[in-house]
XYZ file of C-alpha atoms in Angstrom:
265
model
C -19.305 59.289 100.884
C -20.475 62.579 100.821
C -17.926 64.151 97.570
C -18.291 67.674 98.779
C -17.867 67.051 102.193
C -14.973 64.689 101.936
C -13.208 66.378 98.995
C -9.697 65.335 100.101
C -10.706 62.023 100.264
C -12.192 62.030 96.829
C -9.493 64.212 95.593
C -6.860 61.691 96.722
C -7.995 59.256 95.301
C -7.813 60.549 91.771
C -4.828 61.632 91.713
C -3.579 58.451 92.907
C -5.421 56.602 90.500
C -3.663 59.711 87.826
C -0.324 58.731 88.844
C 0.532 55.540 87.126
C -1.443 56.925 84.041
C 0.695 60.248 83.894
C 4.484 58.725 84.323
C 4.138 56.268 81.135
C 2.027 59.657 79.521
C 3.335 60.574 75.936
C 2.350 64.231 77.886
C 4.565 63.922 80.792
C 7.546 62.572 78.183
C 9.337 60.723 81.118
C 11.980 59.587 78.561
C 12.948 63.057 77.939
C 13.012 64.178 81.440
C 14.952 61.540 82.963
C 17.274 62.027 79.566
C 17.921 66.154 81.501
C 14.957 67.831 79.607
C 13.193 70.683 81.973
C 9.460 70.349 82.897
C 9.425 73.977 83.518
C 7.995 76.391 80.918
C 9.207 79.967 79.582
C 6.350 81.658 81.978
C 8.066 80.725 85.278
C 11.557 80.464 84.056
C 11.040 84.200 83.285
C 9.146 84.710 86.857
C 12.006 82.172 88.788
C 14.803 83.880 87.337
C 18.082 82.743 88.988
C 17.515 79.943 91.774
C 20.496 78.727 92.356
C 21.743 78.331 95.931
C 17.935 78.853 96.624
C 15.178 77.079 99.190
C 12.253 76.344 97.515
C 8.706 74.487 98.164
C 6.986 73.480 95.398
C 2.918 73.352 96.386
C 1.278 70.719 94.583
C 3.971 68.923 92.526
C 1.927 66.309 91.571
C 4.934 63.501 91.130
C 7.643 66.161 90.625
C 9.346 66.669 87.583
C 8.552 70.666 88.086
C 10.324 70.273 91.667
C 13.370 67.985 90.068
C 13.567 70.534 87.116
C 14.123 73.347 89.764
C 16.525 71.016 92.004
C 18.323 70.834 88.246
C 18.572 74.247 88.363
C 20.944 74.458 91.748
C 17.904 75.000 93.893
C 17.225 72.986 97.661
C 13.186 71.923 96.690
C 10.612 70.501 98.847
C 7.981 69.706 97.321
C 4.174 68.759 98.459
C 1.044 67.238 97.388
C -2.293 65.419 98.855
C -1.071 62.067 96.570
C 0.643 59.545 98.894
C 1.652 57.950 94.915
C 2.294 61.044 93.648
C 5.245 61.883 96.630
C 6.499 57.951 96.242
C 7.339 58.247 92.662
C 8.706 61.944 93.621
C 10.982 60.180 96.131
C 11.802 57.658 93.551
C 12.499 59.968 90.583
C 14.760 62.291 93.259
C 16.928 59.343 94.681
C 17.288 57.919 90.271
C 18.696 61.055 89.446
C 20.745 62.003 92.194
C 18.781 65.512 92.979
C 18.658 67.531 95.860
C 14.581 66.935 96.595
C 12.179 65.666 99.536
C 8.897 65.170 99.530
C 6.207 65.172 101.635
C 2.988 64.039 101.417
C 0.386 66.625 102.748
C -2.591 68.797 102.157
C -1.910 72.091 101.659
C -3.754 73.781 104.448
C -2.510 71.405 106.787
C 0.907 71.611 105.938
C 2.151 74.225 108.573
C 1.213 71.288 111.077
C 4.283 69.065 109.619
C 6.757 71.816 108.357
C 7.842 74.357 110.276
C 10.917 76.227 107.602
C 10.917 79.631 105.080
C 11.758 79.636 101.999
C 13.461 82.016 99.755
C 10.529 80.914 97.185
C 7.090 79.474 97.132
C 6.156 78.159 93.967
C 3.022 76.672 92.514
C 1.610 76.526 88.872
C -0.840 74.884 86.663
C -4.557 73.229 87.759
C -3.753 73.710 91.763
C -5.743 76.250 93.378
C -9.081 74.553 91.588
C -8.640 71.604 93.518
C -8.692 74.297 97.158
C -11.914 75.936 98.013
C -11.073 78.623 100.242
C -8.067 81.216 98.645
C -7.806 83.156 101.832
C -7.241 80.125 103.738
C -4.303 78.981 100.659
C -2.826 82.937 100.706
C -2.466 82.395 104.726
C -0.393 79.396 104.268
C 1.901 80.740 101.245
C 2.398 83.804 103.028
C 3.512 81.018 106.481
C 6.201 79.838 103.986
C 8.283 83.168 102.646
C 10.121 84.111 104.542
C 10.872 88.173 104.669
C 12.423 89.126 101.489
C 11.295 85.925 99.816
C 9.126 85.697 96.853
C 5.969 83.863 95.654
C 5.741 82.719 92.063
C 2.566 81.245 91.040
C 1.245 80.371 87.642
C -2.332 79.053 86.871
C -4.635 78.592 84.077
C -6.932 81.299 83.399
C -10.306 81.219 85.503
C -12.386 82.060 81.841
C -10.868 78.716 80.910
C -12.915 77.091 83.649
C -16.314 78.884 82.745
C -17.059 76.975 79.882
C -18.013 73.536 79.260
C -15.450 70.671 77.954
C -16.053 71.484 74.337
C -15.853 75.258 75.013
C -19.456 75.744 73.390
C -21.073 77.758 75.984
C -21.090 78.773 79.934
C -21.677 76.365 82.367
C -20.120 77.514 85.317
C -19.859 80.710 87.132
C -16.298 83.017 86.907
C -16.914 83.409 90.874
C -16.611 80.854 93.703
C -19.774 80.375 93.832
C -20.760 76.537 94.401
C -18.488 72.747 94.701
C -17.984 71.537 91.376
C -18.320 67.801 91.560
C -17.518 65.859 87.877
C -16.775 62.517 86.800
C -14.337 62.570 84.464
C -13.257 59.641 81.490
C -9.787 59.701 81.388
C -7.135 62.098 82.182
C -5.998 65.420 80.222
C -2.901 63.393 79.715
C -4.470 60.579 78.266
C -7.854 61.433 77.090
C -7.914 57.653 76.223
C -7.345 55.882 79.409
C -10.068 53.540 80.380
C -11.026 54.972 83.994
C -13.901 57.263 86.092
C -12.773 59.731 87.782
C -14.488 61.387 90.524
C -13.313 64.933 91.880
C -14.387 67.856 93.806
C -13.183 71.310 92.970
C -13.754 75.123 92.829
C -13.506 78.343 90.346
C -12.041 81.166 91.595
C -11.745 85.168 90.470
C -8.680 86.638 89.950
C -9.745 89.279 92.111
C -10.363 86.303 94.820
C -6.531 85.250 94.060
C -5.197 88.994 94.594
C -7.004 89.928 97.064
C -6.501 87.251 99.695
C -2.496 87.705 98.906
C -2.704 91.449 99.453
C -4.571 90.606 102.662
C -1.713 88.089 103.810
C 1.161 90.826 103.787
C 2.080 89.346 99.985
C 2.885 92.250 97.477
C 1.848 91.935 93.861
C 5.055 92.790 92.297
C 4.145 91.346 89.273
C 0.915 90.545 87.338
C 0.847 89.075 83.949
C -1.825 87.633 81.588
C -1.348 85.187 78.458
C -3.327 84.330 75.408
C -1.858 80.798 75.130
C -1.098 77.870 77.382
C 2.092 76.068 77.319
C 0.152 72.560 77.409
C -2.203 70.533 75.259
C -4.397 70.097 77.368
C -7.843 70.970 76.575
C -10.105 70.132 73.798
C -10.134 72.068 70.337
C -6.463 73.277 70.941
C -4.048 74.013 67.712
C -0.471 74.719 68.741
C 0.798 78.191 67.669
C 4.121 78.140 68.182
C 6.611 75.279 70.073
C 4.901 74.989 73.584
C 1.984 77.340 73.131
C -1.611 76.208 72.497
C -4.471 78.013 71.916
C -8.349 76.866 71.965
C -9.290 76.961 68.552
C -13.218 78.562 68.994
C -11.332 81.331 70.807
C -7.586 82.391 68.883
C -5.650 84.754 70.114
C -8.533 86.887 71.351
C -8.568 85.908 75.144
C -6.227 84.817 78.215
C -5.544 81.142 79.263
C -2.984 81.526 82.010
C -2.144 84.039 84.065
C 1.032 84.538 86.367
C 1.962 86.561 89.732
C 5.014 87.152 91.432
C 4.576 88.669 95.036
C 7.401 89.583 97.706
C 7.227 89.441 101.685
């Protein structure tokens, strides 16, 4: 198999092989969640604000605690992802808890061929638009999915983040999408310990790359913000700040690792 050419293939198959390993996480803190504890994070609370009463898809929800959190919140959620394991345990989490969430099982540029609704909200965040190599291509189909007057909220880990190596030491890949990334990675970043290879295909992109291919997709940036933390443990080298906030240690306070944009239709 040909990784770069067949990058959903190879793609899949991680993160179905990350499933399994990610529910019975200490990261993911299943107990918690299924207890009534939120996946969600200050950033997009902030960005969400009140959802209640609202449609939402969720764009690459992994197996869905994000999407049940928001359901939690009042909210009608679909949510999507390439995982065929990933949607299962989404379906299986939604119909233990009793929460108003479906799931489908799709790609995201090919998911205007098997859903055809608007949403008040589209909503992705965290290590998703890596994993896509064409942004104009991803801004075409987020911009399918508002619907006028609707809103996209979408928070992602910084693209400086992605320059360096593992151990943050120096530069090893370009800030532009510039080339196919292809890795094989031990473990998982939520469980660093976990006895598996895993093979995946992805992409850097700019932030002028993001913006731009919004702007060109009738998507207003109404908002644009930039932070010097990340609300996850989930690099190397990080020391936690504050509840929730993590910064790489080699780096401080002195540079951004995720950044957030809301943008209306």
């Amino acid at each position: 198999m040909d990784a770069k050419k067949d990058y959903i293939e190879v793609n899949k198959k991680t993160w179905n092989e990350k499933v399994a390993l990610h529910v019975d996480s200490e990261f993911y803190n299943m107990k918690d969640f299924l207890a009534g504890e939120t996946s969600l994070n200050e950033i997009e609370l902030n960005l969400l604000g009140d959802i209640k009463g609202k449609k939402i898809l969720h764009l690459q929800c992994h197996f869905g605690q994000d999407t049940l959190s928001l359901a939690r919140m009042g909210a009608e959620v679909t949510g999507v992802d390439l995982s065929d394991k990933a949607v299962e345990k989404g379906r299986e989490l939604a119909e233990q808890l009793g929460l108003n969430a479906r799931f489908i099982c799709s790609d995201v540029y090919k998911l205007p061929e098997v859903l055809e609704e608007q949403f008040d909200i589209v909503y992705t965040s965290y290590g998703v638009i890596g994993w896509l190599p064409n942004m104009n291509k991803w801004a075409e189909v987020v911009s399918k999915f508002v619907k006028p007057g609707g809103k996209f909220v979408f928070v992602e880990f910084h693209p400086f983040v992605w320059m360096y190596d593992y151990d943050f030491t120096k530069v090893d890949y370009s800030y532009f999408n510039v080339e196919d990334i292809v890795e094989t990675e031990s473990g998982t970043y939520a469980d660093r310990s976990a006895d598996v290879q895993l093979k995946s295909v992805s992409w850097n992109h700019s932030i002028a790359e993001v913006v731009q291919s919004l702007v060109d997709h009738q998507l207003q940036i109404k908002t644009f913000e930039e932070h010097n933390y990340s609300p996850y443990s989930c690099f190397n080298h990080v020391v936690e700040i504050a509840p929730k906030k993590f910064q790489i240690a080699p780096f401080g306070d002195k540079v951004p690792l995720v950044y957030a944009i809301v943008a209306s239709k």
